[in-house]
Coordinates of C-alpha atoms in Angstrom, one line a residue:
Chain A
M1 CA -37.7 66.0 -27.9
N2 CA -38.2 68.0 -24.8
K3 CA -37.6 71.7 -25.2
I4 CA -35.6 71.9 -22.0
F5 CA -32.5 70.7 -23.9
E6 CA -32.6 73.9 -26.0
R7 CA -32.8 76.4 -23.2
A8 CA -29.7 78.1 -21.8
L9 CA -30.4 77.7 -18.0
Y10 CA -27.2 79.5 -16.9
P11 CA -26.1 81.5 -20.0
Y12 CA -22.6 83.0 -20.2
R13 CA -22.2 86.3 -18.5
R14 CA -19.0 88.2 -18.2
S15 CA -17.6 88.0 -14.7
A16 CA -15.6 90.7 -12.9
D17 CA -13.0 88.0 -12.4
Q18 CA -12.2 88.2 -16.1
D19 CA -11.1 91.8 -15.8
A20 CA -9.1 91.4 -12.6
A21 CA -5.4 92.3 -12.8
A22 CA -4.4 89.1 -11.0
P23 CA -6.2 85.7 -10.8
V24 CA -9.0 85.9 -8.3
R25 CA -8.9 83.2 -5.6
H26 CA -12.1 81.4 -4.6
P27 CA -12.5 79.0 -1.6
V28 CA -14.1 76.3 -3.8
I29 CA -14.5 75.9 -7.5
V30 CA -16.6 73.0 -8.9
V31 CA -16.0 71.8 -12.4
G32 CA -19.1 70.4 -14.1
A33 CA -22.7 71.3 -13.6
G34 CA -24.2 67.8 -13.9
P35 CA -26.2 66.4 -10.9
V36 CA -23.0 65.8 -8.9
G37 CA -21.4 69.2 -9.4
L38 CA -24.7 70.9 -8.7
A39 CA -25.2 68.9 -5.6
A40 CA -21.8 70.0 -4.4
A41 CA -22.5 73.6 -5.1
I42 CA -25.9 73.6 -3.4
D43 CA -24.5 71.8 -0.4
L44 CA -21.6 74.2 0.0
A45 CA -23.7 77.3 -0.5
Q46 CA -26.2 76.1 2.1
R47 CA -23.3 75.9 4.4
D48 CA -22.3 79.5 3.5
V49 CA -19.1 78.3 1.7
P50 CA -18.6 80.5 -1.4
V51 CA -18.6 78.3 -4.5
V52 CA -18.2 78.9 -8.2
V53 CA -19.3 76.3 -10.7
L54 CA -17.7 76.2 -14.1
D55 CA -19.3 74.3 -17.0
D56 CA -18.4 74.3 -20.7
N57 CA -22.1 74.1 -21.5
D58 CA -25.1 76.2 -20.3
K59 CA -27.9 73.7 -20.7
V60 CA -29.1 70.5 -19.1
S61 CA -27.7 67.2 -20.6
S62 CA -29.6 65.9 -23.6
G63 CA -31.3 62.5 -23.5
S64 CA -32.7 60.9 -20.3
R65 CA -29.3 59.3 -19.2
A66 CA -29.5 58.5 -15.5
I67 CA -33.1 57.8 -14.6
C68 CA -33.3 55.8 -11.4
F69 CA -32.8 57.7 -8.2
A70 CA -32.6 55.8 -5.0
K71 CA -34.1 56.4 -1.6
R72 CA -30.8 57.6 -0.1
T73 CA -30.3 60.1 -3.0
L74 CA -33.9 61.4 -2.4
E75 CA -32.9 62.0 1.3
I76 CA -29.9 63.9 0.1
L77 CA -32.0 65.9 -2.3
D78 CA -34.4 66.7 0.6
R79 CA -31.5 68.2 2.5
L80 CA -30.5 70.1 -0.6
G81 CA -34.0 71.5 -1.1
C82 CA -35.0 69.6 -4.3
G83 CA -36.5 66.4 -2.9
D84 CA -40.1 67.3 -3.2
T85 CA -39.9 68.6 -6.8
A86 CA -38.0 65.4 -7.8
V87 CA -40.5 63.1 -6.2
E88 CA -43.6 65.0 -7.4
T89 CA -42.3 64.9 -11.0
G90 CA -40.8 61.4 -10.8
V91 CA -42.4 58.0 -11.1
T92 CA -42.3 56.2 -7.8
W93 CA -41.7 52.4 -7.8
N94 CA -40.7 49.7 -5.4
L95 CA -41.5 46.5 -7.3
G96 CA -39.4 44.6 -9.8
K97 CA -40.3 41.6 -12.0
V98 CA -37.9 39.1 -13.6
F99 CA -38.8 37.1 -16.7
F100 CA -36.9 34.2 -18.2
D101 CA -37.8 33.3 -21.8
E102 CA -41.6 33.7 -21.8
R103 CA -42.2 33.1 -18.1
Q104 CA -42.3 35.4 -15.1
V105 CA -39.8 33.9 -12.7
F106 CA -40.4 36.0 -9.7
D107 CA -41.0 39.5 -8.4
F108 CA -39.4 41.5 -5.6
N109 CA -40.1 44.5 -3.4
L110 CA -37.1 46.8 -2.8
L111 CA -38.7 48.5 0.2
P112 CA -40.7 45.8 2.1
E113 CA -41.2 47.9 5.3
D114 CA -43.2 51.0 6.2
G115 CA -42.0 54.1 8.0
H116 CA -39.9 55.8 5.4
K117 CA -40.6 59.2 3.9
R118 CA -39.1 58.2 0.6
P119 CA -39.7 55.2 -1.7
A120 CA -37.0 52.8 -2.8
F121 CA -36.8 54.5 -6.1
I122 CA -38.1 57.2 -8.4
N123 CA -37.5 57.3 -12.1
L124 CA -36.8 60.7 -13.4
Q125 CA -35.0 61.9 -16.5
Q126 CA -31.6 63.3 -15.6
Y127 CA -32.4 66.6 -17.4
Y128 CA -35.3 67.1 -15.0
L129 CA -33.1 66.6 -12.0
E130 CA -30.5 68.9 -13.5
Q131 CA -33.2 71.5 -14.2
F132 CA -34.5 71.3 -10.6
M133 CA -31.0 71.6 -9.2
V134 CA -30.2 74.6 -11.4
E135 CA -33.4 76.3 -10.2
R136 CA -32.5 75.5 -6.6
A137 CA -29.0 77.0 -7.2
H138 CA -30.5 80.2 -8.7
E139 CA -32.9 80.4 -5.7
L140 CA -30.0 80.2 -3.3
T141 CA -28.1 82.8 -5.2
A142 CA -31.2 85.1 -5.2
A143 CA -31.4 84.6 -1.4
G144 CA -27.9 85.9 -1.0
K145 CA -26.0 82.6 -0.7
P146 CA -22.5 82.6 -2.2
L147 CA -23.2 80.4 -5.3
E148 CA -22.2 81.4 -8.8
L149 CA -22.9 79.3 -11.9
R150 CA -20.7 80.2 -14.9
G151 CA -21.9 78.7 -18.2
R152 CA -19.6 78.3 -21.2
N153 CA -16.6 78.4 -19.0
R154 CA -14.3 75.6 -20.2
V155 CA -11.4 74.6 -18.0
I156 CA -8.4 74.2 -20.3
G157 CA -5.6 74.2 -17.7
V158 CA -5.2 72.8 -14.2
T159 CA -2.0 73.5 -12.2
P160 CA -2.0 72.0 -8.7
H161 CA -0.1 73.7 -5.9
A162 CA 0.4 72.8 -2.3
D163 CA -2.2 75.1 -1.0
H164 CA -4.3 76.0 -4.0
V165 CA -5.1 75.1 -7.6
A166 CA -4.6 77.4 -10.6
L167 CA -7.0 77.2 -13.5
D168 CA -7.0 78.5 -17.0
I169 CA -10.5 79.0 -18.5
E170 CA -11.8 79.6 -21.9
T171 CA -15.0 81.7 -22.5
P172 CA -16.8 83.3 -25.5
D173 CA -14.9 86.4 -24.5
G174 CA -11.5 84.7 -24.4
R175 CA -9.4 83.3 -21.6
Y176 CA -8.9 84.2 -18.0
A177 CA -7.3 82.6 -14.9
L178 CA -8.7 81.7 -11.5
E179 CA -7.4 80.1 -8.3
A180 CA -9.2 77.9 -5.9
D181 CA -8.3 76.8 -2.4
W182 CA -10.1 73.6 -3.3
L183 CA -11.2 72.2 -6.7
I184 CA -13.9 69.6 -7.0
A185 CA -13.8 67.8 -10.3
C186 CA -17.3 66.6 -11.2
D187 CA -16.7 66.6 -14.9
G188 CA -17.9 63.2 -15.8
A189 CA -16.4 59.9 -17.0
G190 CA -14.2 61.5 -19.5
S191 CA -13.0 64.1 -16.9
P192 CA -10.8 66.7 -18.7
V193 CA -9.4 67.7 -15.2
R194 CA -8.3 64.1 -14.7
S195 CA -6.7 63.9 -18.1
M196 CA -5.0 67.3 -17.7
M197 CA -3.5 66.1 -14.4
G198 CA -2.4 62.9 -16.1
L199 CA -4.1 60.6 -13.6
D200 CA -4.9 57.0 -14.0
F201 CA -8.4 55.5 -14.5
T202 CA -8.1 51.8 -14.6
G203 CA -10.5 48.8 -14.4
K204 CA -12.4 46.4 -16.4
V205 CA -13.9 47.2 -19.9
F206 CA -16.9 45.2 -20.9
E207 CA -17.5 44.4 -24.6
D208 CA -21.3 43.9 -24.7
N209 CA -23.2 46.7 -26.5
F210 CA -26.6 47.9 -25.2
L211 CA -29.2 49.9 -26.9
I212 CA -31.1 52.5 -24.9
A213 CA -34.3 53.8 -26.4
D214 CA -36.7 56.2 -24.8
V215 CA -40.1 55.6 -26.2
K216 CA -43.2 57.7 -25.8
M217 CA -46.4 55.7 -25.6
Q218 CA -49.7 55.3 -23.8
A219 CA -49.4 51.9 -22.2
D220 CA -50.9 50.4 -19.2
F221 CA -47.9 48.4 -18.1
P222 CA -47.6 48.8 -14.3
T223 CA -45.0 51.1 -12.7
E224 CA -42.5 48.4 -12.1
R225 CA -39.0 47.4 -13.2
W226 CA -39.3 44.6 -15.7
F227 CA -36.2 42.6 -16.6
W228 CA -36.0 39.8 -19.1
F229 CA -33.3 37.2 -19.5
D230 CA -33.3 35.6 -23.0
P231 CA -36.7 36.8 -24.1
P232 CA -38.3 35.7 -27.4
F233 CA -38.0 39.3 -28.7
N234 CA -34.3 39.5 -28.0
R235 CA -33.0 35.9 -28.1
G236 CA -29.8 35.1 -26.1
Q237 CA -29.8 38.7 -24.7
S238 CA -31.4 40.7 -21.9
A239 CA -34.0 43.5 -21.9
L240 CA -35.3 46.1 -19.4
L241 CA -38.5 48.1 -19.4
H242 CA -38.9 51.1 -17.1
K243 CA -41.4 54.0 -16.8
Q244 CA -40.4 57.6 -16.7
P245 CA -42.5 60.7 -16.4
D246 CA -44.4 62.2 -19.4
D247 CA -45.4 58.7 -20.7
V248 CA -41.8 58.0 -21.6
W249 CA -40.5 54.5 -21.2
R250 CA -36.9 53.4 -21.0
I251 CA -36.1 50.3 -23.0
D252 CA -32.7 48.8 -22.7
L253 CA -31.8 46.0 -25.0
Q254 CA -28.6 44.0 -24.9
L255 CA -27.2 43.7 -28.4
G256 CA -24.1 41.6 -27.8
R257 CA -20.5 42.0 -28.9
D258 CA -19.2 42.9 -32.4
I259 CA -22.2 44.8 -33.7
D260 CA -22.5 47.5 -36.3
R261 CA -23.3 50.5 -34.1
E262 CA -24.4 52.8 -36.9
R263 CA -26.7 50.2 -38.4
E264 CA -28.2 49.4 -34.9
K265 CA -28.9 53.1 -34.3
Q266 CA -31.0 53.6 -37.4
P267 CA -34.6 54.4 -36.4
E268 CA -36.2 51.8 -38.7
R269 CA -34.1 49.1 -37.1
V270 CA -34.7 50.3 -33.5
I271 CA -38.5 50.7 -34.2
A272 CA -38.6 47.1 -35.6
R273 CA -36.9 45.8 -32.5
I274 CA -39.2 47.6 -30.1
R275 CA -42.3 46.5 -32.1
E276 CA -41.2 42.9 -31.6
M277 CA -41.0 43.6 -27.9
L278 CA -44.2 45.5 -27.4
G279 CA -46.4 43.9 -30.0
D280 CA -48.0 45.3 -33.2
D281 CA -50.9 47.0 -31.5
V282 CA -48.9 49.4 -29.2
A283 CA -48.4 52.8 -30.8
F284 CA -45.2 54.6 -29.8
E285 CA -42.7 57.1 -31.0
L286 CA -38.9 57.2 -30.4
D287 CA -37.7 60.0 -28.1
W288 CA -34.0 59.2 -27.8
V289 CA -31.7 56.4 -28.8
S290 CA -28.2 55.7 -27.7
I291 CA -25.8 52.7 -27.8
Y292 CA -23.4 52.2 -25.0
T293 CA -20.8 49.9 -23.6
F294 CA -19.5 50.3 -20.1
Q295 CA -16.5 50.1 -17.8
C296 CA -16.2 49.3 -14.1
R297 CA -13.2 51.3 -12.9
R298 CA -12.0 53.9 -10.5
M299 CA -9.2 56.2 -9.8
E300 CA -6.7 54.9 -7.3
R301 CA -7.2 57.9 -5.1
F302 CA -10.0 60.5 -5.2
R303 CA -8.0 63.2 -3.5
H304 CA -5.0 64.7 -5.1
G305 CA -3.8 67.5 -2.9
R306 CA -6.3 70.3 -3.3
V307 CA -8.1 68.6 -6.2
V308 CA -10.9 66.2 -5.2
F309 CA -12.7 64.0 -7.7
A310 CA -16.4 63.0 -7.4
G311 CA -19.0 61.1 -9.4
D312 CA -18.2 59.5 -12.8
A313 CA -14.9 61.5 -12.9
A314 CA -13.7 59.3 -10.0
H315 CA -15.4 56.0 -10.6
Q316 CA -17.6 54.3 -13.2
V317 CA -19.9 51.3 -13.0
S318 CA -22.2 49.4 -15.3
P319 CA -25.7 50.8 -15.3
F320 CA -27.2 47.7 -13.8
G321 CA -28.0 48.7 -10.2
A322 CA -28.3 52.5 -10.8
R323 CA -25.1 53.0 -8.9
G324 CA -23.7 55.8 -11.1
A325 CA -25.5 59.1 -10.4
N326 CA -26.7 57.7 -7.0
S327 CA -23.1 57.1 -5.8
G328 CA -22.0 60.5 -7.2
L329 CA -24.5 62.3 -5.0
Q330 CA -23.3 60.3 -2.0
D331 CA -19.7 61.5 -2.9
T332 CA -20.5 65.1 -2.5
D333 CA -22.8 64.4 0.5
N334 CA -19.7 63.0 2.1
L335 CA -17.3 65.7 0.9
C336 CA -19.1 69.0 1.4
W337 CA -19.5 69.1 5.2
K338 CA -15.9 68.1 5.5
L339 CA -14.7 70.9 3.2
A340 CA -16.9 73.4 5.1
A341 CA -15.3 72.2 8.4
V342 CA -11.8 72.5 7.0
L343 CA -12.4 75.9 5.5
S344 CA -13.9 77.3 8.7
G345 CA -10.9 76.0 10.7
S346 CA -12.9 73.6 12.8
A347 CA -11.2 70.5 11.3
P348 CA -7.7 69.8 10.1
E349 CA -7.0 69.5 6.3
S350 CA -6.4 65.7 6.8
L351 CA -10.2 65.3 7.3
I352 CA -10.4 65.3 3.5
D353 CA -8.4 62.1 3.4
S354 CA -11.4 60.4 5.1
Y355 CA -13.4 61.4 2.0
D356 CA -11.0 59.3 0.0
T357 CA -11.1 56.3 2.3
E358 CA -14.9 56.3 2.7
R359 CA -15.8 56.9 -0.9
V360 CA -13.2 54.6 -2.3
Q361 CA -14.8 51.9 0.0
A362 CA -18.2 52.8 -1.5
A363 CA -16.9 52.8 -5.0
D364 CA -15.4 49.4 -4.5
E365 CA -18.7 48.1 -3.2
N366 CA -20.5 49.6 -6.2
I367 CA -18.0 48.2 -8.6
L368 CA -18.1 44.7 -7.0
N369 CA -22.0 44.6 -7.1
S370 CA -22.1 46.0 -10.6
T371 CA -19.5 43.6 -11.9
R372 CA -21.3 40.6 -10.5
S373 CA -24.6 41.8 -12.0
T374 CA -22.9 42.2 -15.3
E375 CA -21.5 38.6 -15.1
F376 CA -25.0 37.3 -14.5
I377 CA -26.7 39.4 -17.2
T378 CA -23.9 38.8 -19.8
P379 CA -22.2 35.5 -18.9
K380 CA -18.7 35.6 -20.2
S381 CA -18.2 31.8 -20.5
E382 CA -20.3 28.8 -21.4
I383 CA -20.3 27.5 -17.9
S384 CA -21.3 30.9 -16.5
R385 CA -24.3 30.8 -18.8
I386 CA -25.2 27.2 -17.8
F387 CA -25.2 28.2 -14.1
R388 CA -27.1 31.4 -14.8
D389 CA -29.8 29.5 -16.7
A390 CA -29.9 26.9 -13.9
V391 CA -30.6 29.6 -11.4
L392 CA -33.4 31.1 -13.5
D393 CA -34.9 27.6 -14.2
L394 CA -35.0 26.9 -10.4
A395 CA -36.2 30.4 -9.3
E396 CA -39.8 30.0 -10.4
A397 CA -40.5 26.9 -8.3
H398 CA -37.8 27.2 -5.6
P399 CA -37.5 30.3 -3.5
F400 CA -33.9 29.6 -2.5
A401 CA -32.7 30.4 -6.1
R402 CA -34.4 33.8 -6.2
P403 CA -31.7 35.7 -4.2
L404 CA -29.2 34.3 -6.7
V405 CA -30.9 36.0 -9.6
N406 CA -29.0 39.1 -10.3
S407 CA -30.6 41.6 -12.7
G408 CA -28.8 44.4 -10.9
R409 CA -28.3 44.9 -7.2
L410 CA -30.0 48.3 -6.8
S411 CA -28.2 51.1 -5.2
V412 CA -28.1 51.2 -1.4
P413 CA -25.8 53.5 0.5
C414 CA -22.4 52.2 1.8
A415 CA -22.0 51.8 5.5
Y416 CA -18.5 52.9 6.3
D417 CA -17.6 49.9 8.3
G418 CA -14.1 50.3 9.8
G419 CA -14.1 53.9 8.6
P420 CA -11.6 56.4 10.0
L421 CA -14.3 58.7 11.5
N422 CA -16.4 56.0 13.3
G423 CA -16.5 56.4 17.0
A424 CA -17.8 54.3 19.9
D425 CA -20.4 51.6 19.4
A426 CA -22.5 50.2 22.2
P427 CA -23.3 46.4 22.2
G428 CA -26.8 45.2 21.7
L429 CA -28.1 48.0 19.4
P430 CA -29.4 47.3 15.9
A431 CA -26.7 46.6 13.3
R432 CA -28.4 48.7 10.6
T433 CA -27.7 51.9 12.5
R434 CA -24.1 51.0 13.6
P435 CA -21.4 53.7 13.4
G436 CA -20.6 54.4 9.7
A437 CA -24.1 53.5 8.5
P438 CA -26.5 56.1 7.1
A439 CA -29.2 57.0 9.6
A440 CA -32.4 55.0 9.0
D441 CA -35.6 57.0 8.5
A442 CA -38.6 56.6 10.9
P443 CA -41.9 58.5 11.3
L444 CA -41.8 61.3 13.9
G445 CA -45.2 62.7 14.8
N446 CA -46.5 64.1 11.6
G447 CA -43.1 64.2 10.0
W448 CA -40.0 62.2 9.5
L449 CA -36.7 61.6 11.3
M450 CA -34.6 62.4 8.2
D451 CA -36.2 65.8 7.9
A452 CA -35.4 66.5 11.5
L453 CA -31.7 65.9 10.9
D454 CA -30.4 69.4 10.3
G455 CA -27.2 69.0 8.3
G456 CA -24.9 69.6 11.3
F457 CA -23.6 67.4 14.0
Q458 CA -26.6 66.2 16.0
L459 CA -27.2 64.3 19.2
L460 CA -30.3 62.1 19.4
G461 CA -31.5 61.0 22.8
I462 CA -33.9 58.1 22.4
D463 CA -35.7 57.6 25.7
A464 CA -32.4 58.9 27.2
D465 CA -31.8 62.3 28.7
I466 CA -29.4 64.6 26.9
P467 CA -28.7 68.2 27.5
Q468 CA -30.4 70.8 25.3
G469 CA -27.9 72.2 22.8
V470 CA -24.3 71.0 23.2
A471 CA -21.3 73.1 22.2
H472 CA -18.0 71.4 21.6
D473 CA -15.2 73.9 21.0
D474 CA -16.5 75.9 18.1
V475 CA -18.7 73.1 16.7
A476 CA -22.4 73.6 17.2
V477 CA -24.2 70.4 18.0
S478 CA -28.0 70.4 18.0
T479 CA -30.0 67.9 20.1
L480 CA -33.1 66.0 19.4
Q481 CA -35.0 64.3 22.2
L482 CA -37.0 61.3 21.0
S483 CA -39.1 58.6 22.4
A484 CA -39.6 55.1 21.0
A485 CA -42.8 54.6 23.0
D486 CA -45.6 54.3 20.4
N487 CA -43.0 54.4 17.7
P488 CA -42.2 50.8 16.7
A489 CA -40.2 51.8 13.6
L490 CA -37.8 54.1 15.7
R491 CA -37.5 51.3 18.3
K492 CA -36.7 48.6 15.8
R493 CA -34.2 50.7 13.9
Y494 CA -32.4 52.5 16.8
L495 CA -33.0 50.5 20.0
G496 CA -33.7 46.9 19.2
E497 CA -34.0 45.2 22.6
A498 CA -32.3 48.2 24.4
E499 CA -34.4 50.6 26.5
R500 CA -32.5 53.8 25.6
A501 CA -29.7 55.0 23.4
I502 CA -27.8 58.1 22.4
Y503 CA -26.7 58.6 18.8
L504 CA -24.3 61.1 17.4
I505 CA -25.2 61.9 13.7
R506 CA -22.7 63.4 11.3
P507 CA -23.6 66.3 9.0
D508 CA -24.1 63.8 6.2
Q509 CA -26.7 61.9 8.2
H510 CA -24.4 58.9 8.8
V511 CA -24.0 57.6 12.4
A512 CA -20.8 58.7 14.0
A513 CA -21.1 57.0 17.4
R514 CA -23.7 55.6 19.8
W515 CA -24.0 54.9 23.5
R516 CA -26.4 53.4 26.0
S517 CA -26.2 56.5 28.2
H518 CA -25.1 60.1 28.0
D519 CA -21.5 61.0 28.8
A520 CA -20.5 64.5 27.7
Q521 CA -16.8 63.7 27.5
A522 CA -17.4 60.7 25.3
V523 CA -19.6 62.7 23.0
G524 CA -16.9 65.4 22.7
A525 CA -14.3 62.8 21.9
A526 CA -16.5 61.3 19.2
I527 CA -17.0 64.7 17.6
D528 CA -13.3 65.4 17.6
H529 CA -12.8 61.9 16.1
A530 CA -15.4 62.5 13.4
L531 CA -13.7 65.8 12.5
G532 CA -10.4 63.9 12.0
K533 CA -8.7 65.5 15.0
Chain B
M1 CA -22.0 19.6 10.5
T2 CA -18.9 21.7 11.0
R3 CA -16.6 20.2 8.4
L4 CA -17.0 18.7 4.9
E5 CA -18.0 15.0 5.3
T6 CA -15.6 13.0 3.0
A7 CA -16.0 9.6 4.7
P8 CA -18.7 7.4 3.1
N9 CA -22.1 8.8 4.0
I10 CA -24.5 7.5 1.4
A11 CA -26.5 4.4 2.2
G12 CA -26.6 2.2 -0.9
P13 CA -23.9 3.9 -2.9
D14 CA -24.5 1.7 -6.0
D15 CA -28.2 2.6 -6.0
F16 CA -27.4 6.3 -5.7
Y17 CA -24.9 6.2 -8.5
A18 CA -27.3 4.3 -10.8
E19 CA -30.0 6.9 -10.0
L20 CA -27.6 9.8 -10.8
L21 CA -26.7 8.2 -14.2
A22 CA -30.4 7.4 -14.9
A23 CA -31.3 11.0 -14.5
H24 CA -28.9 11.8 -17.3
E25 CA -30.0 9.0 -19.6
E26 CA -31.1 10.2 -23.1
L27 CA -30.1 13.8 -22.3
S28 CA -28.0 15.8 -24.7
R29 CA -24.7 17.1 -23.4
A30 CA -26.3 20.6 -23.0
E31 CA -29.2 19.1 -21.1
S32 CA -26.9 17.1 -18.9
D33 CA -24.8 20.2 -18.1
A34 CA -28.0 22.1 -17.2
L35 CA -29.2 19.2 -15.0
N36 CA -25.8 19.1 -13.2
A37 CA -25.9 22.8 -12.6
R38 CA -29.4 22.7 -11.1
L39 CA -28.3 19.7 -9.0
V40 CA -25.2 21.6 -7.7
L41 CA -27.4 24.6 -6.8
L42 CA -30.0 22.5 -5.0
L43 CA -27.5 20.6 -3.0
A44 CA -25.5 23.7 -2.2
N45 CA -28.6 25.4 -0.8
H46 CA -29.3 22.3 1.3
V47 CA -25.9 22.4 2.8
G48 CA -26.1 26.2 3.3
D49 CA -23.0 26.5 5.5
R50 CA -20.5 28.7 3.5
K51 CA -17.5 27.1 5.1
I52 CA -18.6 23.7 4.0
L53 CA -19.4 24.9 0.5
S54 CA -15.9 26.4 0.2
A55 CA -14.3 23.2 1.5
A56 CA -16.3 21.2 -1.1
L57 CA -15.3 23.5 -3.9
D58 CA -11.7 23.2 -2.8
A59 CA -11.9 19.4 -2.5
A60 CA -13.5 19.2 -6.0
R61 CA -10.8 21.4 -7.5
K62 CA -8.0 19.3 -6.0
A63 CA -9.4 15.9 -7.0
T64 CA -7.9 16.0 -10.5
P65 CA -4.1 15.2 -10.6
Q66 CA -3.0 18.2 -12.7
R67 CA -4.5 20.7 -10.3
R68 CA -3.2 19.1 -7.2

């Protein structure tokens, strides 16, 4: 096992708050220092919003857990200052292969076009990502940013009030109390904050068991996602093989319903299964084993007054499609600029309701996709299996059947169609960059468009004149003058057949509004609208 | 085609029906089910139009008396 599990990365230290006569009030407290909570903390600190993170642990999570991080997540990590480390350490992949029985049925490329800084996916053990994010958090703290990580601080009481939240916290030195203007609960699928508040978490529970094994081996399988339906080594079930850094491979084997979990977890039994899959001549050792079942469910609302839920605490999906951690990072990406705007007074508190609307929409999209993948991978009726096998039988010879094969619809960001913050749209511009959609990357000189988006409101003039630097009330709006001449990717993604366009980009890099020519008044109205005014 | 064609549209209906049954001859029940499923998928792709496919599903559902 990797030693990183053993090291206290943010060991308990007594805080002055513990000796205060009355509970100290903080603008934002984040509960949970997993990837989602850390992303929230880094994002807020970068925006100079003071943030305290409380976690009952002081180490990274043990076992590889989430391993697939999608392009959009990497773009978010770039903005948070951890993208390069993640991509350099991670294993980059774009290709997937699907097998049925003993045959390869087809392969697919998740990013079939050029002109993006980041690949479709990297595989990276969750503990690496958490380590890089903790290091980034420490770096921000050292640079004077208002970020504090408090290890072994377990939240044992949550009392919501109209304008703040009161917390009771247990530490190795005993209990103390804190208050927060806003509380972000990123405390995972079993969210203690959610339980303490007595909130619902409903949805569909699936009965199939899956065995995850991380295996260390020197093997020359290509860096691709391999998925098997009904393979000879796991009859009637599915299997997945995926490469991680350090010669670690993720093997995911469907075991079916009604199994003896303890027996299936025994190393001899797991090793025998894996030997059957890999063949007798591949030497490997077991790194981590876990058996899981899963749920597809979400909270009815993600905002409850001054308590906001994000990541697995708010919603859970099946692992097919890598929509768990990826959607969690998109939650805080959506939330943090809004909280910063509300706390600075440039937006009304009701802006936080748009977090609820937009991220519930995204969660529903993820749950729908993940539920459909689950039905295809683990058909729940005889006829469902008959159609599934028919699709797979046809897919090898007939291209039409390939889009029906569903081994996981891999995480793509939600376009907030019909979203409450979307402003004007101009006819004739490409659909992929419509208001609500995430900005699409494109090369820009020696760099990339996504890197030129600065985390605030930004006005892009593409072959259209815009003024330099726009101020709207107290909101700073930076401007970026671009040309699509000699930039076919930018043209295709932002202009289509049009000669020029103006885009207003939100701080989370989603498109707020777009026009065919500049109109200062229209831009001001769109900024107001995007701030929930 | 803008709506589901339910008027006779197959030239030589008896020949087609015989061909359909012949394709199932000597198949087990499981093999027949699989063949039918592949056939449905091939024909559905040929039609393509989502509205027509929905109308066909609806017509098929309503064709048995107890579901009407």
